[in-house]
Coordinates of C-alpha atoms in Angstrom, one line a residue:
M1 CA 99.8 51.9 68.7
K2 CA 102.0 50.8 71.5
Q3 CA 102.9 47.2 72.3
F4 CA 102.7 45.6 75.7
K5 CA 102.7 42.2 77.3
L6 CA 99.5 41.5 79.2
K7 CA 101.6 41.3 82.5
D8 CA 102.3 45.1 82.0
L9 CA 98.6 45.9 82.1
L10 CA 97.2 43.7 84.8
K11 CA 97.8 41.4 87.7
I12 CA 96.1 38.0 87.8
K13 CA 94.7 36.8 91.1
N14 CA 93.3 33.3 92.0
G15 CA 89.7 32.8 92.8
K16 CA 88.8 31.0 96.1
D17 CA 86.3 28.4 97.4
H18 CA 82.9 29.9 98.0
K19 CA 81.3 27.3 100.3
Q20 CA 81.9 29.3 103.5
L21 CA 79.9 32.3 102.0
K22 CA 76.5 33.0 103.3
E23 CA 73.6 34.0 101.0
G24 CA 73.7 37.6 99.9
N25 CA 73.5 39.8 96.8
I26 CA 77.1 39.6 95.6
P27 CA 77.6 37.4 92.4
V28 CA 79.7 34.4 92.8
L29 CA 81.2 33.7 89.4
G30 CA 82.8 30.6 87.8
S31 CA 84.1 30.0 84.3
G32 CA 80.5 29.5 83.1
G33 CA 79.0 32.6 84.7
I34 CA 77.0 33.3 87.9
M35 CA 76.8 30.3 90.2
R36 CA 75.0 31.9 93.2
F37 CA 75.0 35.0 95.3
G38 CA 77.1 35.4 98.5
N39 CA 77.6 37.9 101.3
E40 CA 81.3 38.8 100.6
A41 CA 83.3 40.2 97.7
I42 CA 86.8 39.0 96.7
Y43 CA 87.3 42.2 94.8
E44 CA 85.3 45.4 94.4
K45 CA 86.8 47.3 91.4
E46 CA 86.4 46.8 87.7
S47 CA 88.0 43.5 86.7
I48 CA 88.5 41.3 83.7
L49 CA 87.7 37.7 84.7
L50 CA 89.8 35.1 82.9
P51 CA 89.0 31.4 82.8
R52 CA 91.5 29.1 84.5
K53 CA 89.6 25.9 83.5
G54 CA 86.7 25.1 81.3
T55 CA 85.5 27.2 78.4
L56 CA 88.5 29.4 77.7
S57 CA 86.7 31.8 75.4
N58 CA 84.2 32.8 78.1
I59 CA 86.0 35.9 79.3
Q60 CA 83.8 38.0 81.6
F61 CA 83.8 41.6 82.9
S62 CA 82.6 42.9 86.2
S63 CA 82.0 46.5 87.2
V64 CA 80.4 45.6 90.6
P65 CA 81.8 43.8 93.7
F66 CA 82.1 40.0 93.0
W67 CA 83.6 36.7 94.2
T68 CA 85.3 34.2 91.8
V69 CA 85.8 30.5 92.4
D70 CA 89.0 28.7 91.7
T71 CA 88.2 28.0 88.0
L72 CA 88.2 31.7 87.3
Y73 CA 91.0 34.2 87.7
Y74 CA 90.2 37.9 88.5
T75 CA 92.5 40.8 87.7
E76 CA 93.7 44.1 89.0
I77 CA 94.0 46.4 86.1
N78 CA 96.5 49.2 85.6
K79 CA 94.2 52.1 84.5
Q80 CA 97.2 54.3 83.8
L81 CA 97.9 52.3 80.7
C82 CA 94.6 50.8 79.7
D83 CA 90.8 51.2 79.8
P84 CA 89.5 48.1 81.6
F85 CA 86.5 47.6 79.3
Y86 CA 88.6 48.3 76.2
L87 CA 91.1 45.6 77.2
Y88 CA 88.3 43.2 78.0
N89 CA 86.9 43.6 74.5
Y90 CA 90.4 43.3 73.0
L91 CA 90.9 40.0 74.8
K92 CA 87.5 38.7 73.7
I93 CA 88.5 38.7 70.0
L94 CA 91.7 36.7 70.6
N95 CA 91.9 33.0 70.0
L96 CA 92.7 31.9 73.6
E97 CA 91.8 28.3 72.9
S98 CA 95.1 28.0 71.1
L99 CA 97.0 28.8 74.4
N100 CA 95.4 25.8 76.2
T101 CA 97.9 24.2 78.5
G102 CA 95.7 21.4 79.8
T103 CA 95.9 17.8 78.6
G104 CA 92.3 17.0 79.6
V105 CA 90.1 19.8 80.7
P106 CA 91.1 23.1 78.9
S107 CA 93.1 25.2 81.3
M108 CA 95.4 28.3 81.4
T109 CA 98.3 29.3 83.6
F110 CA 99.4 32.8 84.7
D111 CA 102.2 32.8 82.1
S112 CA 99.9 31.7 79.3
Y113 CA 98.0 35.0 79.8
Y114 CA 100.9 37.2 80.9
N115 CA 102.9 36.6 77.7
L116 CA 100.1 37.7 75.4
I117 CA 101.1 40.6 73.1
I118 CA 98.7 43.5 73.3
N119 CA 98.7 46.5 70.9
L120 CA 97.0 49.6 72.4
P121 CA 96.2 53.0 71.0
S122 CA 96.3 56.1 73.3
L123 CA 94.3 56.0 76.5
T124 CA 92.0 58.7 75.1
I125 CA 91.1 56.5 72.1
Q126 CA 90.7 53.5 74.3
N127 CA 88.2 55.5 76.5
T128 CA 86.3 56.6 73.4
V129 CA 86.0 53.1 71.9
S130 CA 85.1 51.7 75.4
S131 CA 82.3 54.3 75.7
I132 CA 80.8 53.3 72.4
L133 CA 80.9 49.6 73.2
W134 CA 79.7 50.2 76.8
N135 CA 76.7 52.1 75.7
I136 CA 75.7 49.2 73.5
E137 CA 76.3 46.7 76.3
K138 CA 74.3 48.8 78.8
K139 CA 71.3 49.0 76.4
I140 CA 71.4 45.2 76.0
Q141 CA 71.5 44.9 79.8
L142 CA 68.6 47.4 80.2
N143 CA 66.5 45.5 77.7
N144 CA 67.2 42.2 79.5
K145 CA 66.2 43.8 82.8
I146 CA 63.0 45.1 81.3
N147 CA 62.2 41.7 79.9
D148 CA 62.8 40.0 83.2
N149 CA 60.4 42.4 84.8
L150 CA 57.8 41.9 82.0
E151 CA 58.1 38.1 82.4
L152 CA 57.7 38.3 86.2
M153 CA 54.7 40.6 85.9
A154 CA 53.0 38.4 83.3
K155 CA 53.7 35.2 85.2
T156 CA 52.5 36.7 88.4
L157 CA 49.2 37.8 86.8
Y158 CA 48.7 34.4 85.1
D159 CA 49.3 32.6 88.5
Y160 CA 46.9 34.9 90.3
W161 CA 44.1 34.2 87.8
F162 CA 44.7 30.6 86.7
V163 CA 46.8 29.0 89.5
Q164 CA 45.4 30.7 92.6
F165 CA 42.0 31.0 91.0
D166 CA 41.6 34.7 92.0
F167 CA 40.5 36.0 88.6
P168 CA 37.9 38.8 88.8
D169 CA 34.4 37.5 89.5
S170 CA 31.3 39.2 88.1
N171 CA 31.7 41.9 90.7
G172 CA 35.4 42.5 89.9
K173 CA 36.5 40.8 93.1
P174 CA 39.0 37.9 93.4
Y175 CA 37.0 34.7 92.8
K176 CA 38.4 32.2 95.3
T177 CA 39.2 34.7 98.0
S178 CA 35.7 36.2 97.8
G179 CA 34.0 32.8 98.2
G180 CA 33.5 31.8 94.6
K181 CA 32.1 28.3 94.2
M182 CA 34.8 25.6 94.1
V183 CA 34.1 21.9 93.2
W184 CA 36.1 18.8 93.9
N185 CA 37.9 17.2 90.9
E186 CA 38.7 13.6 91.3
E187 CA 41.5 13.5 88.7
L188 CA 43.4 16.4 90.3
K189 CA 42.4 15.5 93.9
R190 CA 41.7 19.1 94.7
K191 CA 39.0 21.8 94.2
I192 CA 38.8 23.9 91.1
P193 CA 36.4 26.7 90.1
L194 CA 32.9 25.8 89.0
D195 CA 32.6 25.4 85.2
W196 CA 36.3 24.8 84.7
E197 CA 37.4 21.7 82.8
V198 CA 40.3 19.3 83.3
K199 CA 42.1 18.2 80.1
T200 CA 45.6 17.5 78.8
L201 CA 48.3 19.7 77.2
L202 CA 47.5 18.0 73.9
D203 CA 44.0 19.4 74.2
I204 CA 45.2 22.9 74.3
A205 CA 48.2 22.9 71.9
I206 CA 49.8 21.1 69.0
F207 CA 53.3 19.7 69.7
T208 CA 55.3 19.3 66.5
N209 CA 58.6 17.6 66.7
G210 CA 61.6 18.8 64.7
L211 CA 63.5 16.9 62.0
A212 CA 66.7 15.0 61.9
C213 CA 68.2 18.0 60.1
Q214 CA 71.4 16.2 59.0
K215 CA 69.2 14.3 56.5
F216 CA 68.2 17.6 54.9
R217 CA 71.5 19.4 54.2
P218 CA 71.3 22.1 51.6
N219 CA 73.1 21.5 48.3
E220 CA 76.1 23.6 47.3
N221 CA 75.1 27.3 46.5
E222 CA 71.5 26.6 47.7
E223 CA 69.9 28.9 50.2
F224 CA 69.4 27.5 53.7
Y225 CA 67.9 27.9 57.2
R226 CA 70.2 27.7 60.2
V227 CA 69.3 24.8 62.5
I228 CA 67.7 25.3 65.9
K229 CA 69.1 22.7 68.3
I230 CA 68.8 22.8 72.1
R231 CA 72.1 24.8 72.2
E232 CA 70.6 27.5 70.0
M233 CA 67.6 27.7 72.3
G234 CA 70.0 29.0 74.9
T235 CA 72.5 31.0 72.9
G236 CA 70.8 31.8 69.6
F237 CA 72.5 31.2 66.3
T238 CA 76.3 31.1 66.3
E239 CA 79.0 30.5 63.7
N240 CA 78.9 26.8 64.7
S241 CA 75.2 26.5 63.9
E242 CA 74.4 23.9 61.3
F243 CA 72.4 24.5 58.0
V244 CA 69.3 22.8 56.6
S245 CA 67.6 23.1 53.3
L246 CA 64.7 25.5 52.7
N247 CA 62.7 22.5 51.4
I248 CA 61.7 21.3 54.8
P249 CA 58.0 21.2 55.8
E250 CA 56.6 24.5 56.9
K251 CA 55.4 23.0 60.2
V252 CA 59.1 22.8 61.3
V253 CA 60.1 26.3 60.2
V254 CA 60.4 28.5 63.3
Y255 CA 59.8 32.3 63.3
N256 CA 60.3 35.0 65.9
G257 CA 57.6 34.7 68.6
D258 CA 57.1 30.9 68.2
I259 CA 57.0 28.8 71.4
L260 CA 59.7 26.0 71.6
F261 CA 59.8 23.2 74.1
S262 CA 63.0 21.2 74.4
W263 CA 61.9 17.7 75.5
S264 CA 65.1 15.7 75.7
A265 CA 67.9 16.0 78.3
T266 CA 67.5 19.8 78.9
L267 CA 63.8 20.6 79.5
D268 CA 63.0 24.2 78.7
V269 CA 60.3 26.4 77.3
K270 CA 61.3 29.5 75.3
I271 CA 59.7 32.2 73.1
W272 CA 62.1 32.1 70.1
T273 CA 63.5 35.4 68.9
G274 CA 66.7 34.4 67.1
G275 CA 65.3 34.7 63.5
T276 CA 63.9 32.2 61.1
G277 CA 65.3 28.7 61.4
G278 CA 64.7 25.0 60.9
L279 CA 63.7 23.0 63.9
N280 CA 65.9 20.0 64.9
Q281 CA 64.6 16.9 66.6
H282 CA 64.3 16.8 70.4
I283 CA 62.4 20.2 70.3
F284 CA 58.7 20.7 69.9
K285 CA 57.2 23.7 68.2
V286 CA 54.1 24.5 70.2
T287 CA 51.1 26.0 68.4
S288 CA 47.3 26.0 68.9
K289 CA 44.2 26.5 66.7
N290 CA 41.9 27.1 69.7
Y291 CA 43.8 29.0 72.3
P292 CA 45.9 32.2 72.4
K293 CA 49.6 31.9 72.7
S294 CA 49.8 33.6 76.1
Y295 CA 47.6 30.8 77.5
Y296 CA 49.4 27.7 76.3
Y297 CA 52.8 29.3 76.8
F298 CA 52.2 29.9 80.6
E299 CA 50.3 26.6 80.9
L300 CA 53.3 24.7 79.5
L301 CA 55.7 26.8 81.5
N302 CA 53.8 26.1 84.7
Y303 CA 53.7 22.4 83.9
L304 CA 57.4 22.3 83.2
Q305 CA 58.2 21.8 86.8
H306 CA 56.2 18.6 86.9
F307 CA 58.1 17.4 83.8
K308 CA 61.4 18.2 85.4
M309 CA 60.5 16.2 88.5
M310 CA 59.5 13.3 86.3
A311 CA 62.9 13.5 84.6
E312 CA 64.7 13.7 88.0
L313 CA 63.0 10.4 89.0
R314 CA 64.5 8.7 85.9
K315 CA 68.1 9.6 86.6
T316 CA 69.3 6.3 85.3
T317 CA 68.2 7.2 81.8
M318 CA 68.3 10.4 79.8
G319 CA 65.3 12.4 80.8
H320 CA 62.8 13.2 78.0
I321 CA 59.2 13.9 77.5
T322 CA 57.1 11.9 75.0
Q323 CA 53.7 12.3 73.4
D324 CA 52.5 9.8 76.0
H325 CA 53.6 12.1 78.8
L326 CA 51.7 15.0 77.2
R327 CA 48.7 12.8 76.9
E328 CA 48.9 11.8 80.6
S329 CA 49.2 15.5 81.7
R330 CA 46.3 17.1 83.5
V331 CA 45.6 20.9 83.4
T332 CA 42.7 23.1 84.4
I333 CA 41.1 24.9 81.6
P334 CA 39.1 28.1 82.3
P335 CA 36.1 29.2 80.2
K336 CA 37.2 30.6 76.8
G337 CA 35.9 34.1 77.7
L338 CA 38.2 34.3 80.7
I339 CA 41.2 33.1 78.8
N340 CA 40.6 35.7 76.1
E341 CA 40.1 38.4 78.7
L342 CA 43.5 37.7 80.3
D343 CA 45.1 37.4 76.9
K344 CA 44.2 41.1 76.2
V345 CA 46.7 41.9 79.0
L346 CA 49.3 39.2 78.5
N347 CA 49.7 39.3 74.8
P348 CA 51.0 42.9 74.5
I349 CA 53.5 42.0 77.3
L350 CA 54.8 38.9 75.3
E351 CA 55.0 41.0 72.1
K352 CA 57.0 43.6 73.9
K353 CA 59.4 40.9 75.2
V354 CA 59.9 39.6 71.6
K355 CA 60.5 43.1 70.3
L356 CA 63.2 43.8 72.9
N357 CA 64.9 40.4 72.4
I358 CA 65.0 41.1 68.6
E359 CA 66.5 44.5 69.4
N360 CA 69.1 42.9 71.5
Q361 CA 70.0 40.5 68.7
E362 CA 70.5 43.5 66.4
L363 CA 72.6 45.4 69.0
A364 CA 74.8 42.3 69.5
L365 CA 75.3 42.0 65.8
L366 CA 76.3 45.7 65.6
R367 CA 78.6 45.3 68.6
D368 CA 80.3 42.2 67.1
W369 CA 80.6 43.9 63.7
L370 CA 82.1 47.1 65.2
L371 CA 84.4 45.3 67.7
P372 CA 87.2 44.0 65.4
M373 CA 87.1 47.1 63.2
L374 CA 87.5 49.4 66.2
M375 CA 90.3 47.2 67.6
N376 CA 92.3 47.0 64.3
G377 CA 91.8 50.6 63.3
Q378 CA 89.4 50.0 60.3
V379 CA 87.0 52.3 62.0
K380 CA 88.9 55.2 63.5
V381 CA 88.1 57.5 66.4
Q382 CA 89.9 60.8 66.9
D383 CA 92.5 61.1 69.7

């Protein structure tokens, strides 16, 4: 191992304002991640992106051209001394929050970063370790890209059938486009296909609210579930996730593949893949006895935009969706046979998405387990 200061390994550069950029395909990054896409790059080589303000633990890495705003530093890395991806992973396991120089919003100066002590093995070992970690990261990214495409494909097909009403008619032709009979619906103030019904979201699914999990803490040495709050819906379980007793009602236990709808503040619909957990209040677990999962998932996802507009109109109070709002909703319901026919296509897609997300969870656990051991030499690679 050889010891360096971080200033020996890279140069820190300030991000810039992005308002003058036109729309494009180059990511514009802030301390929280991608903000938008612009038409210019501030830097085009591999770079470690270091937070200047905000969440100091959110170090990022870019291997493509990018732009950073003024809350995020970018770096020019000395590849003669270090492998960029190795150094990025090294910095990720450090406690940078302890270096915070801000009195209000967490912030970091050049010197706070430059004076970090870095212990590096030979460049050959760095490259080997980097390759191991990069292969895991690329597989996670590939799975995410496949899942994005699967979601888009499924949503497009659902919209084509049940939003545009161009499901296959008895001759296999698109119903509405081919002149299928449409009838006026007074509730919706528009035409819908003949023999379709109009009901509420509560007619197609059961919305079970979570518990105030702080009232059900496990006793010492008792087994537990981790708690699924709105934060966990976005990030999955973390070391900061809370615990709840196993003795909670089965109806609020969440398993991989269950549909969750956060109805307070942050409105979102997700297929959960983070492992078994206990559902906290402010989130509905959505199930149905009468309809397949693919149908009520996409119906709720489609209706979400309406709920968000409702919440936007109530800016003076915290936006949330109640059982009354669900009761007041109006959705078109196709004949059961048609729903089941589309489910034969959509369900395998959703199952594939769940499988890939679970695989990503396992890969991330492997990466996080390997990372400190590779960095401190507990797991060795040959020079």
